PDB file of C-alpha atoms and ligand atoms in Angstrom:
ATOM      1  CA  UNK A  12    -160.160  77.723  13.007  1.00 98.00           C
ATOM      2  CA  UNK A  13    -160.760  74.602  14.387  1.00 98.00           C
ATOM      3  CA  UNK A  14    -161.010  75.205  18.697  1.00 98.00           C
ATOM      4  CA  UNK A  15    -160.884  72.445  20.401  1.00 98.00           C
ATOM      5  CA  UNK A  16    -161.919  72.343  24.410  1.00 98.00           C
ATOM      6  CA  UNK A  17    -161.798  70.382  27.036  1.00 98.00           C
ATOM      7  CA  UNK A  18    -163.661  70.092  29.918  1.00 98.00           C
ATOM      8  CA  UNK A  19    -165.588  68.113  32.662  1.00 97.00           C
ATOM      9  CA  UNK A  20    -168.334  70.793  31.924  1.00 97.00           C
ATOM     10  CA  UNK A  21    -169.664  70.335  29.108  1.00 98.00           C
ATOM     11  CA  UNK A  22    -172.894  72.045  29.260  1.00 97.00           C
ATOM     12  CA  UNK A  23    -171.494  75.014  30.235  1.00 97.00           C
ATOM     13  CA  UNK A  24    -170.081  75.771  26.499  1.00 97.00           C
ATOM     14  CA  UNK A  25    -173.943  75.808  24.907  1.00 92.00           C
ATOM     15  CA  UNK A  26    -175.771  79.079  25.068  1.00 92.00           C
ATOM     16  CA  UNK A  27    -172.814  81.415  24.310  1.00 93.00           C
ATOM     17  CA  UNK A  28    -171.585  79.471  21.481  1.00 93.00           C
ATOM     18  CA  UNK A  29    -174.412  79.045  19.817  1.00 92.00           C
ATOM     19  CA  UNK A  30    -175.993  82.633  19.633  1.00 90.00           C
ATOM     20  CA  UNK A  31    -175.244  86.391  17.915  1.00 92.00           C
ATOM     21  CA  UNK A  32    -172.631  87.017  16.459  1.00 95.00           C
ATOM     22  CA  UNK A  33    -169.939  83.376  17.678  1.00 94.00           C
ATOM     23  CA  UNK A  34    -172.887  81.213  16.270  1.00 95.00           C
ATOM     24  CA  UNK A  35    -173.120  83.208  12.997  1.00 96.00           C
ATOM     25  CA  UNK A  36    -169.038  82.683  12.430  1.00 95.00           C
ATOM     26  CA  UNK A  37    -169.735  78.714  13.165  1.00 95.00           C
ATOM     27  CA  UNK A  38    -172.450  79.281  10.292  1.00 97.00           C
ATOM     28  CA  UNK A  39    -170.266  80.750   7.515  1.00 97.00           C
ATOM     29  CA  UNK A  40    -167.316  78.158   9.123  1.00 97.00           C
ATOM     30  CA  UNK A  41    -165.046  80.574   9.899  1.00 97.00           C
ATOM     31  CA  UNK A  42    -165.000  79.214  12.860  1.00 98.00           C
ATOM     32  CA  UNK A  43    -165.179  75.425  14.269  1.00 98.00           C
ATOM     33  CA  UNK A  44    -165.658  74.690  18.270  1.00 98.00           C
ATOM     34  CA  UNK A  45    -165.608  71.071  19.181  1.00 98.00           C
ATOM     35  CA  UNK A  46    -166.138  70.285  22.532  1.00 98.00           C
ATOM     36  CA  UNK A  47    -165.192  67.216  24.736  1.00 98.00           C
ATOM     37  CA  UNK A  48    -166.016  65.659  28.023  1.00 98.00           C
ATOM     38  CA  UNK A  49    -162.764  65.000  29.622  1.00 98.00           C
ATOM     39  CA  UNK A  50    -164.431  62.286  31.636  1.00 98.00           C
ATOM     40  CA  UNK A  51    -164.761  60.495  28.125  1.00 98.00           C
ATOM     41  CA  UNK A  52    -161.495  59.413  28.101  1.00 98.00           C
ATOM     42  CA  UNK A  53    -161.215  58.363  32.076  1.00 98.00           C
ATOM     43  CA  UNK A  54    -160.498  54.181  31.405  1.00 93.00           C
ATOM     44  CA  UNK A  55    -160.675  52.859  35.077  1.00 95.00           C
ATOM     45  CA  UNK A  56    -164.548  51.605  35.916  1.00 97.00           C
ATOM     46  CA  UNK A  57    -165.365  55.056  37.760  1.00 97.00           C
ATOM     47  CA  UNK A  58    -164.514  57.412  35.244  1.00 98.00           C
ATOM     48  CA  UNK A  59    -162.247  59.299  38.051  1.00 97.00           C
ATOM     49  CA  UNK A  60    -160.960  62.483  37.144  1.00 97.00           C
ATOM     50  CA  UNK A  61    -159.012  63.764  39.198  1.00 97.00           C
ATOM     51  CA  UNK A  62    -156.683  62.101  42.623  1.00 97.00           C
ATOM     52  CA  UNK A  63    -155.549  63.621  45.695  1.00 97.00           C
ATOM     53  CA  UNK A  64    -152.198  65.760  46.164  1.00 96.00           C
ATOM     54  CA  UNK A  65    -149.117  63.826  46.540  1.00 98.00           C
ATOM     55  CA  UNK A  66    -147.811  65.347  49.723  1.00 98.00           C
ATOM     56  CA  UNK A  67    -150.876  66.063  51.232  1.00 97.00           C
ATOM     57  CA  UNK A  68    -153.402  69.102  51.382  1.00 95.00           C
ATOM     58  CA  UNK A  69    -156.311  70.166  50.743  1.00 94.00           C
ATOM     59  CA  UNK A  70    -159.065  69.464  48.116  1.00 94.00           C
ATOM     60  CA  UNK A  71    -157.915  67.485  44.860  1.00 96.00           C
ATOM     61  CA  UNK A  72    -156.303  67.381  41.206  1.00 97.00           C
ATOM     62  CA  UNK A  73    -156.881  66.797  37.916  1.00 97.00           C
ATOM     63  CA  UNK A  74    -155.383  63.837  36.871  1.00 97.00           C
ATOM     64  CA  UNK A  75    -152.655  64.110  33.690  1.00 98.00           C
ATOM     65  CA  UNK A  76    -153.986  61.070  31.683  1.00 98.00           C
ATOM     66  CA  UNK A  77    -157.671  61.696  30.443  1.00 98.00           C
ATOM     67  CA  UNK A  78    -156.659  65.242  30.167  1.00 98.00           C
ATOM     68  CA  UNK A  79    -153.582  64.126  27.714  1.00 98.00           C
ATOM     69  CA  UNK A  80    -156.239  61.075  26.011  1.00 98.00           C
ATOM     70  CA  UNK A  81    -159.189  63.561  25.349  1.00 98.00           C
ATOM     71  CA  UNK A  82    -155.994  66.772  23.753  1.00 98.00           C
ATOM     72  CA  UNK A  83    -154.435  63.271  21.673  1.00 98.00           C
ATOM     73  CA  UNK A  84    -157.991  61.954  20.343  1.00 98.00           C
ATOM     74  CA  UNK A  85    -158.637  65.816  19.758  1.00 98.00           C
ATOM     75  CA  UNK A  86    -155.384  66.565  18.280  1.00 98.00           C
ATOM     76  CA  UNK A  87    -155.475  63.936  15.454  1.00 98.00           C
ATOM     77  CA  UNK A  88    -159.737  65.233  14.335  1.00 98.00           C
ATOM     78  CA  UNK A  89    -159.225  67.957  11.837  1.00 98.00           C
ATOM     79  CA  UNK A  90    -156.432  69.017   9.619  1.00 97.00           C
ATOM     80  CA  UNK A  91    -153.493  69.927  11.147  1.00 98.00           C
ATOM     81  CA  UNK A  92    -152.123  72.687  12.102  1.00 98.00           C
ATOM     82  CA  UNK A  93    -148.885  74.008  10.819  1.00 98.00           C
ATOM     83  CA  UNK A  94    -145.956  75.156  14.040  1.00 97.00           C
ATOM     84  CA  UNK A  95    -147.008  78.533  13.419  1.00 98.00           C
ATOM     85  CA  UNK A  96    -150.495  77.985  14.169  1.00 98.00           C
ATOM     86  CA  UNK A  97    -151.373  76.183  16.582  1.00 98.00           C
ATOM     87  CA  UNK A  98    -151.793  76.192  20.874  1.00 99.00           C
ATOM     88  CA  UNK A  99    -152.624  74.215  23.544  1.00 98.00           C
ATOM     89  CA  UNK A 100    -153.795  76.388  26.229  1.00 99.00           C
ATOM     90  CA  UNK A 101    -154.113  75.474  29.668  1.00 98.00           C
ATOM     91  CA  UNK A 102    -157.015  78.386  30.840  1.00 98.00           C
ATOM     92  CA  UNK A 103    -155.403  79.167  34.946  1.00 97.00           C
ATOM     93  CA  UNK A 104    -155.601  81.873  37.673  1.00 97.00           C
ATOM     94  CA  UNK A 105    -151.143  81.595  37.475  1.00 96.00           C
ATOM     95  CA  UNK A 106    -151.021  82.123  33.243  1.00 98.00           C
ATOM     96  CA  UNK A 107    -150.522  84.955  31.556  1.00 98.00           C
ATOM     97  CA  UNK A 108    -153.431  87.745  31.734  1.00 98.00           C
ATOM     98  CA  UNK A 109    -155.471  87.677  28.331  1.00 98.00           C
ATOM     99  CA  UNK A 110    -155.261  90.913  26.373  1.00 97.00           C
ATOM    100  CA  UNK A 111    -156.399  92.403  23.324  1.00 96.00           C
ATOM    101  CA  UNK A 112    -152.950  91.506  21.893  1.00 96.00           C
ATOM    102  CA  UNK A 113    -153.222  88.246  22.661  1.00 98.00           C
ATOM    103  CA  UNK A 114    -156.627  87.492  21.087  1.00 98.00           C
ATOM    104  CA  UNK A 115    -155.175  89.056  18.036  1.00 97.00           C
ATOM    105  CA  UNK A 116    -152.599  86.917  17.550  1.00 98.00           C
ATOM    106  CA  UNK A 117    -154.343  83.900  18.365  1.00 98.00           C
ATOM    107  CA  UNK A 118    -156.906  85.083  15.579  1.00 98.00           C
ATOM    108  CA  UNK A 119    -154.548  84.057  12.793  1.00 98.00           C
ATOM    109  CA  UNK A 120    -154.473  80.766  13.954  1.00 98.00           C
ATOM    110  CA  UNK A 121    -155.809  78.504  12.240  1.00 98.00           C
ATOM    111  CA  UNK A 122    -155.957  75.594  15.821  1.00 98.00           C
ATOM    112  CA  UNK A 123    -156.578  76.412  19.458  1.00 98.00           C
ATOM    113  CA  UNK A 124    -157.067  73.637  21.630  1.00 99.00           C
ATOM    114  CA  UNK A 125    -157.996  75.029  25.335  1.00 99.00           C
ATOM    115  CA  UNK A 126    -157.764  73.032  28.814  1.00 98.00           C
ATOM    116  CA  UNK A 127    -160.091  74.434  31.237  1.00 98.00           C
ATOM    117  CA  UNK A 128    -159.229  73.225  34.516  1.00 93.00           C
ATOM    118  CA  UNK A 129    -161.611  72.582  37.667  1.00 85.00           C
ATOM    119  CA  UNK A 130    -161.010  71.754  41.600  1.00 68.00           C
ATOM    120  CA  UNK A 131    -158.224  73.068  42.828  1.00 77.00           C
ATOM    121  CA  UNK A 132    -155.877  72.543  40.746  1.00 91.00           C
ATOM    122  CA  UNK A 133    -153.815  70.228  37.089  1.00 97.00           C
ATOM    123  CA  UNK A 134    -151.155  68.038  37.701  1.00 98.00           C
ATOM    124  CA  UNK A 135    -147.714  69.788  36.527  1.00 98.00           C
ATOM    125  CA  UNK A 136    -147.279  67.453  33.656  1.00 98.00           C
ATOM    126  CA  UNK A 137    -150.282  69.091  31.713  1.00 98.00           C
ATOM    127  CA  UNK A 138    -148.560  72.266  31.853  1.00 98.00           C
ATOM    128  CA  UNK A 139    -145.000  70.819  31.264  1.00 98.00           C
ATOM    129  CA  UNK A 140    -145.293  69.143  28.671  1.00 98.00           C
ATOM    130  CA  UNK A 141    -148.890  69.273  27.361  1.00 98.00           C
ATOM    131  CA  UNK A 142    -149.371  73.226  27.903  1.00 98.00           C
ATOM    132  CA  UNK A 143    -147.981  76.081  25.134  1.00 98.00           C
ATOM    133  CA  UNK A 144    -149.259  78.535  26.667  1.00 98.00           C
ATOM    134  CA  UNK A 145    -151.324  79.792  29.831  1.00 98.00           C
ATOM    135  CA  UNK A 146    -153.178  82.173  29.704  1.00 98.00           C
ATOM    136  CA  UNK A 147    -155.785  83.668  32.859  1.00 98.00           C
ATOM    137  CA  UNK A 148    -159.243  86.093  32.657  1.00 98.00           C
ATOM    138  CA  UNK A 149    -157.155  88.382  35.566  1.00 98.00           C
ATOM    139  CA  UNK A 150    -157.046  88.920  39.188  1.00 98.00           C
ATOM    140  CA  UNK A 151    -160.470  87.261  40.845  1.00 98.00           C
ATOM    141  CA  UNK A 152    -161.355  83.612  41.554  1.00 97.00           C
ATOM    142  CA  UNK A 153    -163.315  81.770  39.606  1.00 97.00           C
ATOM    143  CA  UNK A 154    -164.733  77.989  39.590  1.00 96.00           C
ATOM    144  CA  UNK A 155    -163.381  76.504  36.135  1.00 97.00           C
ATOM    145  CA  UNK A 156    -161.867  77.849  33.438  1.00 98.00           C
ATOM    146  CA  UNK A 157    -164.834  77.493  31.867  1.00 98.00           C
ATOM    147  CA  UNK A 158    -166.056  81.235  31.650  1.00 98.00           C
ATOM    148  CA  UNK A 159    -162.448  82.142  30.667  1.00 98.00           C
ATOM    149  CA  UNK A 160    -162.617  79.289  28.020  1.00 98.00           C
ATOM    150  CA  UNK A 161    -165.144  81.011  26.475  1.00 98.00           C
ATOM    151  CA  UNK A 162    -163.820  84.741  26.877  1.00 98.00           C
ATOM    152  CA  UNK A 163    -161.102  83.991  25.383  1.00 98.00           C
ATOM    153  CA  UNK A 164    -163.236  82.102  22.107  1.00 98.00           C
ATOM    154  CA  UNK A 165    -165.580  85.079  22.287  1.00 97.00           C
ATOM    155  CA  UNK A 166    -162.250  87.571  22.033  1.00 97.00           C
ATOM    156  CA  UNK A 167    -160.437  85.584  19.124  1.00 98.00           C
ATOM    157  CA  UNK A 168    -163.666  84.823  17.088  1.00 97.00           C
ATOM    158  CA  UNK A 169    -164.492  88.163  16.572  1.00 96.00           C
ATOM    159  CA  UNK A 170    -161.154  89.408  14.687  1.00 97.00           C
ATOM    160  CA  UNK A 171    -160.910  86.625  12.468  1.00 97.00           C
ATOM    161  CA  UNK A 172    -161.417  88.182   9.300  1.00 95.00           C
ATOM    162  CA  UNK A 173    -164.340  88.262   7.637  1.00 95.00           C
ATOM    163  CA  UNK A 174    -166.746  87.457  11.208  1.00 95.00           C
ATOM    164  CA  UNK A 175    -167.553  90.651  12.108  1.00 94.00           C
ATOM    165  CA  UNK A 176    -169.872  92.670   9.969  1.00 82.00           C
ATOM    166  CA  UNK A 177    -167.742  96.072   9.555  1.00 72.00           C
ATOM    167  CA  UNK A 178    -163.998  96.201   9.644  1.00 65.00           C
ATOM    168  CA  UNK A 179    -163.318  99.441  10.552  1.00 54.00           C
ATOM    169  CA  UNK A 180    -165.270  98.636  13.520  1.00 55.00           C
ATOM    170  CA  UNK A 181    -163.167  96.687  15.236  1.00 56.00           C
ATOM    171  CA  UNK A 182    -159.686  98.691  13.869  1.00 55.00           C
ATOM    172  CA  UNK A 183    -161.652 102.422  15.632  1.00 49.00           C
ATOM    173  CA  UNK A 184    -161.192  99.960  19.079  1.00 59.00           C
ATOM    174  CA  UNK A 185    -160.367 101.941  22.669  1.00 49.00           C
ATOM    175  CA  UNK A 186    -158.200  99.312  23.657  1.00 58.00           C
ATOM    176  CA  UNK A 187    -156.513  99.492  20.359  1.00 61.00           C
ATOM    177  CA  UNK A 188    -156.125 103.464  19.809  1.00 79.00           C
ATOM    178  CA  UNK A 189    -154.893 103.105  23.236  1.00 93.00           C
ATOM    179  CA  UNK A 190    -158.020 104.945  24.870  1.00 97.00           C
ATOM    180  CA  UNK A 191    -161.311 104.591  26.394  1.00 97.00           C
ATOM    181  CA  UNK A 192    -163.743 105.355  24.171  1.00 97.00           C
ATOM    182  CA  UNK A 193    -165.472 108.631  24.111  1.00 98.00           C
ATOM    183  CA  UNK A 194    -170.112 108.888  25.408  1.00 98.00           C
ATOM    184  CA  UNK A 195    -171.935 108.039  22.579  1.00 98.00           C
ATOM    185  CA  UNK A 196    -175.690 109.193  22.285  1.00 98.00           C
ATOM    186  CA  UNK A 197    -178.507 108.742  20.474  1.00 98.00           C
ATOM    187  CA  UNK A 198    -182.161 109.655  19.795  1.00 98.00           C
ATOM    188  CA  UNK A 199    -183.627 111.755  21.713  1.00 98.00           C
ATOM    189  CA  UNK A 200    -181.607 114.303  22.291  1.00 98.00           C
ATOM    190  CA  UNK A 201    -183.772 115.179  24.959  1.00 98.00           C
ATOM    191  CA  UNK A 202    -184.223 112.309  27.667  1.00 98.00           C
ATOM    192  CA  UNK A 203    -185.978 113.083  30.726  1.00 98.00           C
ATOM    193  CA  UNK A 204    -184.243 116.149  31.469  1.00 98.00           C
ATOM    194  CA  UNK A 205    -181.202 115.221  30.371  1.00 98.00           C
ATOM    195  CA  UNK A 206    -180.040 116.544  27.058  1.00 98.00           C
ATOM    196  CA  UNK A 207    -177.185 114.909  24.228  1.00 98.00           C
ATOM    197  CA  UNK A 208    -174.111 118.003  24.373  1.00 98.00           C
ATOM    198  CA  UNK A 209    -174.812 120.650  21.187  1.00 98.00           C
ATOM    199  CA  UNK A 210    -171.706 119.865  19.844  1.00 98.00           C
ATOM    200  CA  UNK A 211    -173.085 115.958  18.491  1.00 98.00           C
ATOM    201  CA  UNK A 212    -176.177 118.719  16.911  1.00 98.00           C
ATOM    202  CA  UNK A 213    -174.197 121.031  14.744  1.00 97.00           C
ATOM    203  CA  UNK A 214    -173.527 119.178  11.961  1.00 97.00           C
ATOM    204  CA  UNK A 215    -169.461 121.207  12.815  1.00 98.00           C
ATOM    205  CA  UNK A 216    -167.857 117.175  11.846  1.00 98.00           C
ATOM    206  CA  UNK A 217    -164.258 118.636  12.998  1.00 98.00           C
ATOM    207  CA  UNK A 218    -165.456 120.187  16.401  1.00 98.00           C
ATOM    208  CA  UNK A 219    -167.047 117.202  16.909  1.00 98.00           C
ATOM    209  CA  UNK A 220    -164.266 114.393  16.268  1.00 98.00           C
ATOM    210  CA  UNK A 221    -161.852 117.202  18.048  1.00 98.00           C
ATOM    211  CA  UNK A 222    -164.425 116.279  21.258  1.00 98.00           C
ATOM    212  CA  UNK A 223    -164.535 113.436  20.656  1.00 98.00           C
ATOM    213  CA  UNK A 224    -160.763 112.781  20.496  1.00 98.00           C
ATOM    214  CA  UNK A 225    -160.602 114.929  23.982  1.00 98.00           C
ATOM    215  CA  UNK A 226    -163.244 112.737  25.809  1.00 98.00           C
ATOM    216  CA  UNK A 227    -162.216 109.743  25.089  1.00 98.00           C
ATOM    217  CA  UNK A 228    -158.869 111.501  26.921  1.00 98.00           C
ATOM    218  CA  UNK A 229    -160.149 112.790  29.681  1.00 98.00           C
ATOM    219  CA  UNK A 230    -162.465 109.664  30.708  1.00 98.00           C
ATOM    220  CA  UNK A 231    -159.007 107.750  29.748  1.00 98.00           C
ATOM    221  CA  UNK A 232    -157.158 109.913  32.428  1.00 98.00           C
ATOM    222  CA  UNK A 233    -160.116 110.144  34.680  1.00 98.00           C
ATOM    223  CA  UNK A 234    -160.835 105.362  35.044  1.00 98.00           C
ATOM    224  CA  UNK A 235    -157.420 104.493  33.586  1.00 98.00           C
ATOM    225  CA  UNK A 236    -154.055 106.784  33.195  1.00 98.00           C
ATOM    226  CA  UNK A 237    -152.230 103.857  32.900  1.00 98.00           C
ATOM    227  CA  UNK A 238    -153.468 102.955  29.409  1.00 97.00           C
ATOM    228  CA  UNK A 239    -151.979 107.271  29.099  1.00 97.00           C
ATOM    229  CA  UNK A 240    -148.307 105.566  29.754  1.00 96.00           C
ATOM    230  CA  UNK A 241    -148.495 103.769  26.264  1.00 95.00           C
ATOM    231  CA  UNK A 242    -151.598 105.276  24.301  1.00 96.00           C
ATOM    232  CA  UNK A 243    -149.991 107.180  21.004  1.00 96.00           C
ATOM    233  CA  UNK A 244    -150.845 111.049  21.500  1.00 97.00           C
ATOM    234  CA  UNK A 245    -150.472 114.224  19.314  1.00 97.00           C
ATOM    235  CA  UNK A 246    -149.365 117.629  20.520  1.00 98.00           C
ATOM    236  CA  UNK A 247    -152.668 118.492  21.002  1.00 98.00           C
ATOM    237  CA  UNK A 248    -153.378 115.914  22.508  1.00 98.00           C
ATOM    238  CA  UNK A 249    -150.652 116.248  25.191  1.00 98.00           C
ATOM    239  CA  UNK A 250    -151.950 120.291  24.723  1.00 98.00           C
ATOM    240  CA  UNK A 251    -155.274 119.342  25.654  1.00 98.00           C
ATOM    241  CA  UNK A 252    -153.637 117.526  28.889  1.00 98.00           C
ATOM    242  CA  UNK A 253    -152.058 119.939  30.076  1.00 98.00           C
ATOM    243  CA  UNK A 254    -154.487 122.166  30.065  1.00 98.00           C
ATOM    244  CA  UNK A 255    -156.778 120.226  31.878  1.00 98.00           C
ATOM    245  CA  UNK A 256    -154.264 119.091  34.505  1.00 98.00           C
ATOM    246  CA  UNK A 257    -151.345 121.580  34.178  1.00 98.00           C
ATOM    247  CA  UNK A 258    -148.211 120.294  34.010  1.00 98.00           C
ATOM    248  CA  UNK A 259    -147.075 118.466  36.539  1.00 98.00           C
ATOM    249  CA  UNK A 260    -150.682 116.692  35.722  1.00 98.00           C
ATOM    250  CA  UNK A 261    -149.621 116.252  32.643  1.00 98.00           C
ATOM    251  CA  UNK A 262    -146.642 115.208  33.599  1.00 98.00           C
ATOM    252  CA  UNK A 263    -148.472 112.128  36.803  1.00 98.00           C
ATOM    253  CA  UNK A 264    -150.457 111.311  33.690  1.00 98.00           C
ATOM    254  CA  UNK A 265    -147.641 110.732  30.849  1.00 98.00           C
ATOM    255  CA  UNK A 266    -145.857 107.804  32.931  1.00 98.00           C
ATOM    256  CA  UNK A 267    -149.540 106.159  33.352  1.00 97.00           C
ATOM    257  CA  UNK A 268    -150.349 108.105  37.195  1.00 98.00           C
ATOM    258  CA  UNK A 269    -152.891 108.990  38.693  1.00 98.00           C
ATOM    259  CA  UNK A 270    -153.886 113.106  38.355  1.00 98.00           C
ATOM    260  CA  UNK A 271    -155.729 115.610  40.170  1.00 98.00           C
ATOM    261  CA  UNK A 272    -157.299 119.084  36.753  1.00 98.00           C
ATOM    262  CA  UNK A 273    -156.465 122.131  37.955  1.00 97.00           C
ATOM    263  CA  UNK A 274    -159.234 122.964  35.751  1.00 83.00           C
ATOM    264  CA  UNK A 275    -162.498 122.045  34.484  1.00 73.00           C
ATOM    265  CA  UNK A 276    -162.885 121.786  30.637  1.00 63.00           C
ATOM    266  CA  UNK A 277    -165.284 123.692  29.934  1.00 51.00           C
ATOM    267  CA  UNK A 278    -163.727 125.882  26.168  1.00 51.00           C
TER     268      UNK A 278
HETATM  269  C1  LIG B 515    -156.259  77.247  46.774  1.00 82.78           C
HETATM  270  C2  LIG B 515    -155.041  78.600  45.476  1.00 82.78           C
HETATM  271  N1  LIG B 515    -156.714  78.787  43.568  1.00 82.78           N
HETATM  272  C3  LIG B 515    -156.001  79.572  43.032  1.00 82.78           C
HETATM  273  C4  LIG B 515    -156.458  81.227  43.406  1.00 82.78           C
HETATM  274  C5  LIG B 515    -156.973  77.694  42.930  1.00 82.78           C
HETATM  275  C6  LIG B 515    -158.063  77.675  42.399  1.00 82.78           C
HETATM  276  C7  LIG B 515    -159.369  78.646  42.295  1.00 82.78           C
HETATM  277  C8  LIG B 515    -159.286  78.632  41.211  1.00 82.78           C
HETATM  278  C9  LIG B 515    -157.765  77.289  41.236  1.00 82.78           C
HETATM  279  C10 LIG B 515    -157.837  77.173  40.091  1.00 82.78           C
HETATM  280  C11 LIG B 515    -159.252  78.102  40.430  1.00 82.78           C
HETATM  281  C12 LIG B 515    -160.188  77.782  39.283  1.00 82.78           C
HETATM  282  N2  LIG B 515    -160.200  79.011  38.137  1.00 82.78           N
HETATM  283  C13 LIG B 515    -159.601  78.412  36.750  1.00 82.78           C
HETATM  284  O1  LIG B 515    -158.785  78.366  36.501  1.00 82.78           O
HETATM  285  C14 LIG B 515    -159.275  80.139  36.017  1.00 82.78           C
HETATM  286  C15 LIG B 515    -159.589  81.362  36.223  1.00 82.78           C
HETATM  287  C16 LIG B 515    -159.549  82.245  37.469  1.00 82.78           C
HETATM  288  O2  LIG B 515    -160.388  81.735  38.313  1.00 82.78           O
HETATM  289  N3  LIG B 515    -159.843  83.847  37.313  1.00 82.78           N
HETATM  290  C17 LIG B 515    -159.246  84.425  36.057  1.00 82.78           C
HETATM  291  N4  LIG B 515    -158.332  83.111  34.957  1.00 82.78           N
HETATM  292  C18 LIG B 515    -159.181  81.965  35.254  1.00 82.78           C
HETATM  293  S1  LIG B 515    -158.596  80.529  34.406  1.00 82.78           S
HETATM  294  C19 LIG B 515    -158.677  79.345  34.708  1.00 82.78           C
END
């Protein structure tokens, strides 16, 4: 996969892509990442990239011409991709909420072009006539699309086959299973008086698997009941939740609503 990123702040991308898993993926040529400074494509004497909004109002708007020129220059480099394996993504607070499923889909593409906005916004013609998709990483206000672009690239690259050492760990991921993860422990068995749950030291692998599943269910019910509505649950899962939350609580949880336990989960 080739990723191109258009930004006014290319230096922001140095750290994150030069470490750890992304760095190894680049070294192994599973991905190449190219960061382009939009300012290099502002061809006027002062290399202006933004301007006042037509109609007035606060703030500045990023001009379309440097963004189109940068995109066209980037897309002319490297191997072209078939139409169903490429995307031009505008990072914007108004975009589709980014999700694991979108990362998995984008990981099958051979070319991505990410456009990072800044200031108060980007000329509408960029979204209408250049972008094929618009993504947001959540409902909070950042100073630009750079950190969101890094988040998207990180989530996508780790899903490219061969990037992670162990494919099983990715498949088992909580978001894919629809549940939050069970609690994990390592040595020592007792730390500052806090013990590892005895169950995990039992060596009974069937019982441990069941306990972990129940912990994942409890944790999801407590923190993210919205996830339970979509999670694939077994009859045993539903029976367990009914035991802890009662039949009405179970019904609420299966509708993605919060519920209150009717008993502590002891046995
Ligand atoms: C004046 C209204 N503002 C929207 C709440 C304008 C505005 C603020 C901040 C426009 C852009 C930005 C910078 N943020 C992004 O470009 C951005 C973003 C974000 O702020 N949160 C979550 N996802 C994203 S993707 C791009």
